[in-house]
Amino acid sequence: MAKRENISSSVIRRLPRYYRFLRELDAMGVTHVSSGELARRMRSTASQVRQDLNCFGEFGQQGIGYNVAMLRDVIEDILGIKSLYPAILIGAGNIGLAIANQVMFEGRCFELIGIFDKDPEKIGKKVGEITIQNIDELQTFCENNSVSTAILCVPKSVVEPIAETLYGAGVRSFWNFSHYDLNMKFDNVIVENVHLSDSLMQLCFRLKKQNND
Amino acid sequence: MAKRENISSSVIRRLPRYYRFLRELDAMGVTHVSSGELARRMRSTASQVRQDLNCFGEFGQQGIGYNVAMLRDVIEDILGIKSLYPAILIGAGNIGLAIANQVMFEGRCFELIGIFDKDPEKIGKKVGEITIQNIDELQTFCENNSVSTAILCVPKSVVEPIAETLYGAGVRSFWNFSHYDLNMKFDNVIVENVHLSDSLMQLCFRLKKQNND
DNA sequence: TAGATTGTTAATCGATTAACAATC
DNA sequence: TAGATTGTTAATCGATTAACAATC
């Protein structure tokens, strides 16, 4: 599958968007799409689209374009989103539960197998099929279950000991909604950070900039 | 303040992170920091830190470094995050409420002045100080209140008419959690997209890649 | 003074865009 | 055949890194 050895991170960041557009086109019954049309949706150029896709193989046909369903499947395979890696959620607050529901609803990439919190009010309650467990059970749970990924939805101030427990139990990938820098302390971990407050600040910056112009 | 005319988007993306680290350092009582130390935290280079900061002015002292509190204030000003732009939330689902609480809790950038949903079960309920209103009231509300920013936490399928109402009422900035592409349809809008499912797919991709190596 | 560290210019690197032969 | 569109190489552009005089 992989045509080139090192795929640049900017290409990888664009893959989920290609995938979304191809799903849409497929749902609309469109069978073929040109690099130009994909570029229009990506706010990019036809050149870039062709460069991007060519990282993984030759999927188009001269004069015709790309087969939508086929390209969608190819990108699905590249991303590996048919997998269901076992994941646990740490922190059943607002964001935690929103994420849990979204992940469970998607039915892709990850399967939620546990939720943990330290709040006695929450422990024992159910979220979908899953009962919220005491965070003290985390280590035992990880020892008894194969956990690929931890979703961290707790404040930065309490992440470190939790991350140590998880790392000690062999968890090596994290979807991190806290501001704790996991890469700083742990080796060989895959971390996908989501910093909502950074996003907010950038919107703020652009508002200010516009007002000043 | 602005030393250079065109600040590159990669610099802007890094500003919130500088700000966070400076706040941390300040909280720790650190008075001065070198570009090297900032770079270590940013996973960057001293050179890049100095280039970034020099977009906005000369804030350091040779041989000494940067004054933490001063630089934090400077970046706070650049980002404009002391402002409180009036914002409304559309969609009081899981993510919507999580975001609403986070925004209100931050007390920075935006002040939530309205929440809208179409679910009769939700309408009339309170979130903090704010009563969830019927989405049908959206237009009237916008006409009677100054609304800077709309936070879109509704599914893509229902965004378009809502966005049209908002745009018609003069709303020109959006924090968009849906997959609807606002820039495609509306001119002169500031859109900050948050695509959680894209983030999830990228984590998935990296997991797959690691397993294959 | 010597060591540290800045601001800034120049060099390098990587990503994007343009161009075009190949071919459907 | 003519028009469209690909894959791919070359050219351009922009961002990152290195280097170093200035100076605290």
Coordinates of C-alpha atoms (C1' of nucleotides) in Angstrom, one line a residue:
Chain A
M1 CA 0.0 0.0 0.0
A2 CA 2.5 2.6 1.1
K3 CA 4.2 3.9 -2.0
R4 CA 6.5 6.3 -0.2
E5 CA 8.3 5.7 3.1
N6 CA 7.8 9.1 4.8
I7 CA 4.4 10.6 4.5
S8 CA 4.6 14.2 5.7
S9 CA 2.5 15.2 8.6
S10 CA 0.6 17.8 6.6
V11 CA -0.6 15.1 4.2
I12 CA -1.8 13.0 7.1
R13 CA -3.6 15.9 8.6
R14 CA -5.6 16.2 5.4
L15 CA -6.5 12.6 5.0
P16 CA -9.6 12.7 7.3
R17 CA -10.9 15.6 5.3
Y18 CA -10.5 13.8 2.0
Y19 CA -12.3 10.9 3.6
R20 CA -15.2 13.0 4.7
F21 CA -15.6 14.6 1.3
L22 CA -15.5 11.3 -0.4
R23 CA -18.2 9.9 1.9
E24 CA -20.4 12.9 1.0
L25 CA -19.9 12.5 -2.7
D26 CA -20.6 8.8 -2.4
A27 CA -23.7 9.5 -0.5
M28 CA -24.8 11.9 -3.2
G29 CA -24.3 9.2 -5.8
V30 CA -21.3 10.8 -7.5
T31 CA -19.2 8.1 -9.0
H32 CA -16.1 10.0 -10.2
V33 CA -14.4 13.1 -9.0
S34 CA -11.4 15.1 -10.4
S35 CA -8.5 16.5 -8.4
G36 CA -9.9 19.9 -9.3
E37 CA -13.2 19.3 -7.6
L38 CA -11.6 17.7 -4.6
A39 CA -9.3 20.7 -4.4
R40 CA -12.3 23.1 -4.4
R41 CA -13.7 21.4 -1.4
M42 CA -10.4 21.1 0.4
R43 CA -9.7 24.8 -0.4
S44 CA -6.5 23.5 -2.0
T45 CA -5.2 23.1 -5.5
A46 CA -5.6 20.2 -8.0
S47 CA -1.8 19.8 -7.9
Q48 CA -1.8 19.3 -4.2
V49 CA -4.6 16.8 -4.2
R50 CA -2.7 14.7 -6.8
Q51 CA 0.5 15.0 -4.8
D52 CA -1.3 13.9 -1.7
L53 CA -3.0 10.9 -3.2
N54 CA 0.2 9.9 -5.0
C55 CA 1.9 9.3 -1.7
F56 CA -0.1 6.2 -1.4
G57 CA -0.5 4.9 -4.9
E58 CA -2.0 5.6 -8.3
F59 CA -5.7 5.7 -7.9
G60 CA -6.9 7.9 -10.8
Q61 CA -7.5 7.6 -14.5
Q62 CA -6.4 10.1 -17.0
G63 CA -9.2 12.0 -18.5
I64 CA -11.7 10.6 -16.0
G65 CA -10.6 11.3 -12.5
Y66 CA -10.9 9.2 -9.3
N67 CA -13.5 6.6 -8.6
V68 CA -15.2 8.0 -5.5
A69 CA -16.2 4.7 -3.7
M70 CA -12.8 3.2 -4.5
L71 CA -10.8 6.2 -3.3
R72 CA -13.0 6.4 -0.1
D73 CA -12.2 2.7 0.6
V74 CA -8.5 3.3 0.0
I75 CA -8.3 6.2 2.4
E76 CA -10.4 4.2 4.9
D77 CA -7.7 1.5 4.7
I78 CA -4.9 4.0 4.9
L79 CA -6.3 5.6 8.0
G80 CA -7.2 2.2 9.5
I81 CA -10.5 3.4 10.8
K82 CA -12.3 0.1 10.4
S83 CA -10.4 -1.0 13.5
L84 CA -11.9 -0.9 17.0
Y85 CA -9.1 -0.4 19.4
P86 CA -10.2 -0.9 23.1
A87 CA -10.2 2.5 24.8
I88 CA -11.0 3.8 28.2
L89 CA -12.2 7.2 29.3
I90 CA -10.7 9.0 32.3
G91 CA -12.9 11.7 33.7
A92 CA -16.7 11.6 33.3
G93 CA -17.2 15.4 33.4
N94 CA -18.9 17.5 30.7
I95 CA -16.3 17.0 28.0
G96 CA -15.6 13.4 29.0
L97 CA -19.2 12.3 28.6
A98 CA -19.6 14.3 25.3
I99 CA -16.5 12.5 23.9
A100 CA -17.6 9.1 25.2
N101 CA -20.9 9.4 23.5
Q102 CA -19.4 10.6 20.3
V103 CA -16.8 7.8 20.3
M104 CA -19.4 5.2 21.0
F105 CA -21.8 6.7 18.5
E106 CA -19.2 6.7 15.7
G107 CA -18.6 3.0 15.9
R108 CA -15.2 3.5 14.3
C109 CA -11.6 3.5 15.4
F110 CA -12.2 2.9 19.1
E111 CA -14.5 0.8 21.3
L112 CA -15.1 2.3 24.7
I113 CA -14.6 -0.5 27.4
G114 CA -14.4 1.5 30.6
I115 CA -15.0 4.9 32.2
F116 CA -13.3 6.1 35.3
D117 CA -13.9 9.0 37.7
K118 CA -13.1 9.9 41.3
D119 CA -16.4 11.6 42.1
P120 CA -18.5 9.3 44.4
E121 CA -21.6 10.9 42.9
K122 CA -20.7 9.6 39.5
I123 CA -19.2 6.2 40.3
G124 CA -21.7 3.4 39.7
K125 CA -23.8 5.4 37.2
K126 CA -24.2 4.2 33.7
V127 CA -23.2 5.8 30.4
G128 CA -24.7 3.8 27.7
E129 CA -23.7 0.2 28.5
I130 CA -20.8 1.2 30.6
T131 CA -20.7 1.7 34.4
I132 CA -18.5 4.5 35.7
Q133 CA -15.8 2.9 37.9
N134 CA -13.8 4.3 40.7
I135 CA -10.4 5.7 39.4
D136 CA -8.8 3.5 42.1
E137 CA -9.8 0.5 40.0
L138 CA -7.8 1.8 37.0
Q139 CA -4.7 -0.3 37.5
T140 CA -6.6 -3.5 38.2
F141 CA -8.8 -2.9 35.2
C142 CA -5.8 -2.3 32.9
E143 CA -4.1 -5.5 34.2
N144 CA -7.2 -7.6 33.4
N145 CA -8.2 -6.0 30.1
S146 CA -6.3 -5.1 27.0
V147 CA -6.4 -1.3 26.8
S148 CA -5.0 0.3 23.7
T149 CA -5.9 3.9 24.3
A150 CA -6.8 6.2 27.1
I151 CA -9.0 9.3 26.6
L152 CA -7.8 11.9 29.1
C153 CA -10.6 14.3 30.1
V154 CA -9.4 15.3 33.5
P155 CA -7.7 18.6 34.5
K156 CA -4.0 19.0 34.0
S157 CA -3.4 19.1 37.7
V158 CA -4.4 15.5 38.3
V159 CA -3.2 13.8 35.0
E160 CA 0.3 12.9 36.0
P161 CA -0.3 10.0 38.5
I162 CA -3.1 8.7 36.2
A163 CA -0.8 8.8 33.2
E164 CA 1.9 7.0 35.2
T165 CA -0.5 4.2 36.1
L166 CA -1.7 3.9 32.5
Y167 CA 1.9 3.9 31.2
G168 CA 2.9 1.3 33.8
A169 CA 0.0 -0.9 32.7
G170 CA 1.3 -0.7 29.1
V171 CA -1.1 1.9 27.6
R172 CA 0.9 3.7 24.9
S173 CA -1.6 5.9 23.1
F174 CA -3.7 8.8 24.4
W175 CA -6.4 11.1 23.2
N176 CA -5.5 14.0 25.4
F177 CA -7.9 16.8 26.2
S178 CA -5.9 18.0 29.2
H179 CA -3.0 20.4 28.8
Y180 CA -0.5 17.9 30.3
D181 CA 2.4 17.2 28.0
L182 CA 2.6 13.4 27.9
N183 CA 5.5 13.3 25.4
M184 CA 7.6 15.3 27.8
K185 CA 7.6 12.6 30.4
F186 CA 6.9 9.3 28.6
D187 CA 8.7 7.6 25.8
N188 CA 7.2 5.8 22.8
V189 CA 3.7 7.1 23.3
I190 CA 1.3 8.2 20.6
V191 CA -0.5 11.4 21.7
E192 CA -3.2 13.2 19.9
N193 CA -3.8 16.5 21.8
V194 CA -7.0 18.5 21.6
H195 CA -6.6 21.9 23.1
L196 CA -10.0 23.5 23.0
S197 CA -8.9 26.6 24.8
D198 CA -6.1 27.2 22.2
S199 CA -8.7 27.0 19.6
L200 CA -10.8 29.6 21.4
M201 CA -7.9 31.9 21.8
Q202 CA -7.2 31.8 18.1
L203 CA -10.7 32.7 17.3
C204 CA -10.3 35.6 19.7
F205 CA -7.1 36.7 18.0
R206 CA -8.7 36.7 14.6
L207 CA -11.7 38.7 15.9
K208 CA -9.4 41.3 17.4
K209 CA -7.3 41.4 14.2
Q210 CA -10.5 42.0 12.1
N211 CA -11.7 44.7 14.4
N212 CA -8.4 46.4 14.1
D213 CA -8.3 46.4 10.4
Chain B
M1 CA 2.4 46.6 18.7
A2 CA 2.5 44.8 15.3
K3 CA 6.1 44.9 14.1
R4 CA 5.5 43.0 10.9
E5 CA 2.5 43.2 8.6
N6 CA 1.8 39.6 7.8
I7 CA 2.2 37.2 10.7
S8 CA 2.2 33.6 9.4
S9 CA -0.5 31.3 10.5
S10 CA 2.0 28.9 12.0
V11 CA 3.2 31.6 14.3
I12 CA -0.4 32.4 15.3
R13 CA -1.1 28.7 16.0
R14 CA 1.8 28.7 18.4
L15 CA 0.8 31.8 20.4
P16 CA -1.7 30.1 22.7
R17 CA 0.9 27.6 23.7
Y18 CA 3.5 30.2 24.5
Y19 CA 0.8 31.9 26.6
R20 CA 0.1 28.7 28.5
F21 CA 3.7 28.0 29.2
L22 CA 4.3 31.6 30.4
R23 CA 1.4 31.4 32.7
E24 CA 2.8 28.2 34.2
L25 CA 6.2 29.7 34.6
D26 CA 4.7 32.7 36.2
A27 CA 2.7 30.6 38.6
M28 CA 5.9 28.8 39.5
G29 CA 7.5 32.1 40.4
V30 CA 10.0 32.0 37.5
T31 CA 10.8 35.6 36.6
H32 CA 12.9 35.1 33.4
V33 CA 13.1 32.5 30.7
S34 CA 15.4 32.0 27.8
S35 CA 14.4 31.2 24.2
G36 CA 16.1 27.8 24.8
E37 CA 13.9 26.9 27.7
L38 CA 10.8 28.0 26.0
A39 CA 11.8 25.9 23.0
R40 CA 12.2 22.9 25.1
R41 CA 8.7 23.2 26.3
M42 CA 7.4 24.0 22.8
R43 CA 9.3 21.1 21.3
S44 CA 10.9 23.6 19.1
T45 CA 14.2 25.4 18.7
A46 CA 15.6 28.5 20.4
S47 CA 15.8 30.1 17.0
Q48 CA 12.2 29.6 16.2
V49 CA 11.1 31.0 19.5
R50 CA 13.1 34.1 18.9
Q51 CA 11.8 34.4 15.4
D52 CA 8.2 34.0 16.6
L53 CA 8.5 36.6 19.3
N54 CA 10.2 39.0 17.0
C55 CA 7.2 39.2 14.8
F56 CA 5.6 41.3 17.5
G57 CA 8.5 43.3 18.9
E58 CA 11.7 43.1 20.9
F59 CA 10.8 41.7 24.3
G60 CA 14.1 40.1 25.5
Q61 CA 17.3 41.2 27.0
Q62 CA 20.6 39.9 25.8
G63 CA 22.3 37.7 28.3
I64 CA 19.2 37.5 30.4
G65 CA 16.3 36.3 28.4
Y66 CA 12.6 37.2 28.6
N67 CA 10.7 38.6 31.5
V68 CA 8.0 36.0 32.1
A69 CA 5.2 38.2 33.4
M70 CA 5.9 40.9 30.8
L71 CA 5.9 38.5 27.9
R72 CA 2.8 36.8 29.2
D73 CA 1.0 40.1 29.2
V74 CA 2.3 41.0 25.8
I75 CA 1.0 37.7 24.3
E76 CA -2.3 38.2 26.2
D77 CA -2.6 41.6 24.5
I78 CA -1.6 40.2 21.1
L79 CA -4.2 37.4 21.4
G80 CA -6.8 39.9 22.7
I81 CA -8.0 37.3 25.2
K82 CA -9.0 39.9 27.8
S83 CA -12.0 40.7 25.6
L84 CA -15.4 39.2 26.3
Y85 CA -17.2 39.0 23.0
P86 CA -20.9 38.2 23.3
A87 CA -21.4 34.6 22.1
I88 CA -24.4 32.3 21.7
L89 CA -24.4 28.5 21.7
I90 CA -26.5 26.6 19.2
G91 CA -27.2 23.0 20.2
A92 CA -27.4 22.0 23.9
G93 CA -26.3 18.4 23.4
N94 CA -23.4 16.7 25.0
I95 CA -20.7 18.6 23.3
G96 CA -22.6 21.9 23.3
L97 CA -23.0 21.8 27.1
A98 CA -19.5 20.8 27.6
I99 CA -18.3 23.7 25.6
A100 CA -20.7 26.1 27.2
N101 CA -19.5 25.2 30.6
Q102 CA -15.9 25.4 29.5
V103 CA -16.4 28.8 27.9
M104 CA -18.2 30.2 30.9
F105 CA -15.7 28.8 33.3
E106 CA -12.8 30.3 31.4
G107 CA -14.1 33.9 31.8
R108 CA -12.0 34.9 28.9
C109 CA -12.5 35.7 25.2
F110 CA -16.2 35.1 25.1
E111 CA -19.3 35.7 27.3
L112 CA -22.1 33.3 26.7
I113 CA -25.4 35.3 26.5
G114 CA -27.7 32.7 25.0
I115 CA -28.2 29.0 24.4
F116 CA -30.6 27.6 21.7
D117 CA -32.0 24.1 21.0
K118 CA -34.9 22.7 19.2
D119 CA -35.6 19.9 21.7
P120 CA -38.8 20.7 23.8
E121 CA -37.3 18.6 26.6
K122 CA -34.3 21.0 26.8
I123 CA -36.0 24.3 26.2
G124 CA -36.6 26.2 29.4
K125 CA -33.9 24.4 31.3
K126 CA -31.1 26.3 32.8
V127 CA -27.4 26.0 32.2
G128 CA -25.6 28.1 34.8
E129 CA -27.4 31.4 34.6
I130 CA -28.7 30.9 31.0
T131 CA -32.1 29.5 30.1
I132 CA -32.1 27.3 26.9
Q133 CA -34.3 29.0 24.3
N134 CA -36.3 27.7 21.4
I135 CA -34.2 27.8 18.2
D136 CA -37.2 29.6 16.7
E137 CA -36.3 32.6 18.9
L138 CA -32.8 32.8 17.3
Q139 CA -33.5 35.5 14.8
T140 CA -35.4 37.8 17.3
F141 CA -32.7 37.3 19.9
C142 CA -30.0 38.3 17.4
E143 CA -31.9 41.3 16.4
N144 CA -32.3 42.5 20.0
N145 CA -28.8 41.6 21.2
S146 CA -25.4 42.2 19.9
V147 CA -24.0 38.8 19.1
S148 CA -20.4 38.5 18.0
T149 CA -19.9 34.8 17.8
A150 CA -22.0 31.7 17.4
I151 CA -20.8 28.4 18.7
L152 CA -22.2 25.7 16.4
C153 CA -22.7 22.4 18.2
V154 CA -25.4 20.9 16.0
P155 CA -25.1 18.2 13.4
K156 CA -24.0 19.1 9.9
S157 CA -27.4 18.3 8.5
V158 CA -29.2 21.1 10.3
V159 CA -26.5 23.8 10.3
E160 CA -27.3 25.5 7.0
P161 CA -30.6 27.3 7.8
I162 CA -29.2 28.2 11.2
A163 CA -26.1 29.7 9.7
E164 CA -28.2 31.6 7.2
T165 CA -30.2 33.1 10.0
L166 CA -27.1 34.0 12.0
Y167 CA -25.4 35.5 9.0
G168 CA -28.5 37.5 8.1
A169 CA -28.5 38.9 11.6
G170 CA -24.9 40.0 11.2
V171 CA -23.0 37.3 13.0
R172 CA -19.6 37.0 11.3
S173 CA -17.7 34.7 13.5
F174 CA -18.2 31.1 14.4
W175 CA -16.7 28.4 16.6
N176 CA -17.7 25.5 14.5
F177 CA -17.9 21.9 15.9
S178 CA -20.0 20.7 13.0
H179 CA -18.6 19.5 9.7
Y180 CA -20.4 22.2 7.7
D181 CA -18.1 24.4 5.7
L182 CA -19.2 27.9 6.5
N183 CA -16.5 29.5 4.4
M184 CA -17.8 27.8 1.3
K185 CA -21.1 29.6 1.5
F186 CA -20.5 32.8 3.4
D187 CA -18.2 35.7 2.7
N188 CA -16.2 37.6 5.3
V189 CA -16.7 35.2 8.1
I190 CA -14.1 34.1 10.7
V191 CA -14.5 30.4 11.3
E192 CA -12.5 28.3 13.8
N193 CA -13.3 24.7 13.1
V194 CA -12.9 21.9 15.6
H195 CA -13.2 18.5 14.0
L196 CA -13.0 15.9 16.8
S197 CA -13.6 13.0 14.5
D198 CA -10.7 14.1 12.3
S199 CA -8.5 14.1 15.4
L200 CA -9.8 10.6 16.3
M201 CA -9.0 9.3 12.8
Q202 CA -5.5 10.7 13.0
L203 CA -4.9 8.9 16.3
C204 CA -6.2 5.8 14.6
F205 CA -3.8 6.2 11.7
R206 CA -0.8 6.6 14.0
L207 CA -1.8 3.5 15.9
K208 CA -2.1 1.5 12.8
K209 CA 1.2 2.8 11.5
Q210 CA 3.0 1.9 14.8
N211 CA 1.5 -1.6 14.7
N212 CA 2.7 -2.1 11.2
D213 CA 6.3 -1.0 12.0
Chain C
dT1 C1' 36.0 40.7 31.8
dA2 C1' 33.7 36.2 30.4
dG3 C1' 29.4 33.8 29.8
dA4 C1' 24.9 34.0 28.3
dT5 C1' 21.5 35.2 25.4
dT6 C1' 19.2 38.3 22.4
dG7 C1' 17.7 40.2 17.5
dT8 C1' 18.5 39.5 12.8
dT9 C1' 20.4 38.0 8.5
dA10 C1' 21.6 34.1 5.7
dA11 C1' 21.3 29.2 4.6
dT12 C1' 18.6 25.2 4.5
dC13 C1' 14.9 22.5 4.3
dG14 C1' 10.3 21.1 3.1
dA15 C1' 5.8 21.9 1.3
dT16 C1' 3.1 23.9 -2.4
dT17 C1' 2.4 25.1 -7.0
dA18 C1' 3.2 24.9 -12.0
dA19 C1' 4.1 22.5 -16.1
dC20 C1' 3.7 18.9 -19.2
dA21 C1' 4.0 14.3 -21.3
dA22 C1' 1.0 10.3 -21.0
dT23 C1' -3.4 8.5 -21.7
dC24 C1' -8.3 7.8 -21.0
Chain D
dT1 C1' -9.7 12.8 -32.9
dA2 C1' -10.1 16.4 -29.2
dG3 C1' -10.8 17.4 -24.5
dA4 C1' -10.0 16.2 -19.9
dT5 C1' -7.4 14.8 -16.4
dT6 C1' -3.8 12.1 -14.4
dG7 C1' 1.2 11.1 -12.4
dT8 C1' 5.4 13.2 -11.9
dT9 C1' 9.2 16.3 -12.4
dA10 C1' 10.8 20.9 -11.8
dA11 C1' 10.2 25.6 -10.0
dT12 C1' 8.6 28.4 -6.4
dC13 C1' 7.5 29.7 -2.1
dG14 C1' 7.5 29.9 2.8
dA15 C1' 9.0 28.2 7.2
dT16 C1' 12.6 26.5 10.0
dT17 C1' 17.3 26.4 11.5
dA18 C1' 22.0 28.1 11.8
dA19 C1' 25.2 31.7 12.5
dC20 C1' 26.9 35.7 14.6
dA21 C1' 27.5 40.5 16.0
dA22 C1' 25.5 43.1 19.7
dT23 C1' 25.0 43.6 24.5
dC24 C1' 23.4 42.5 29.1

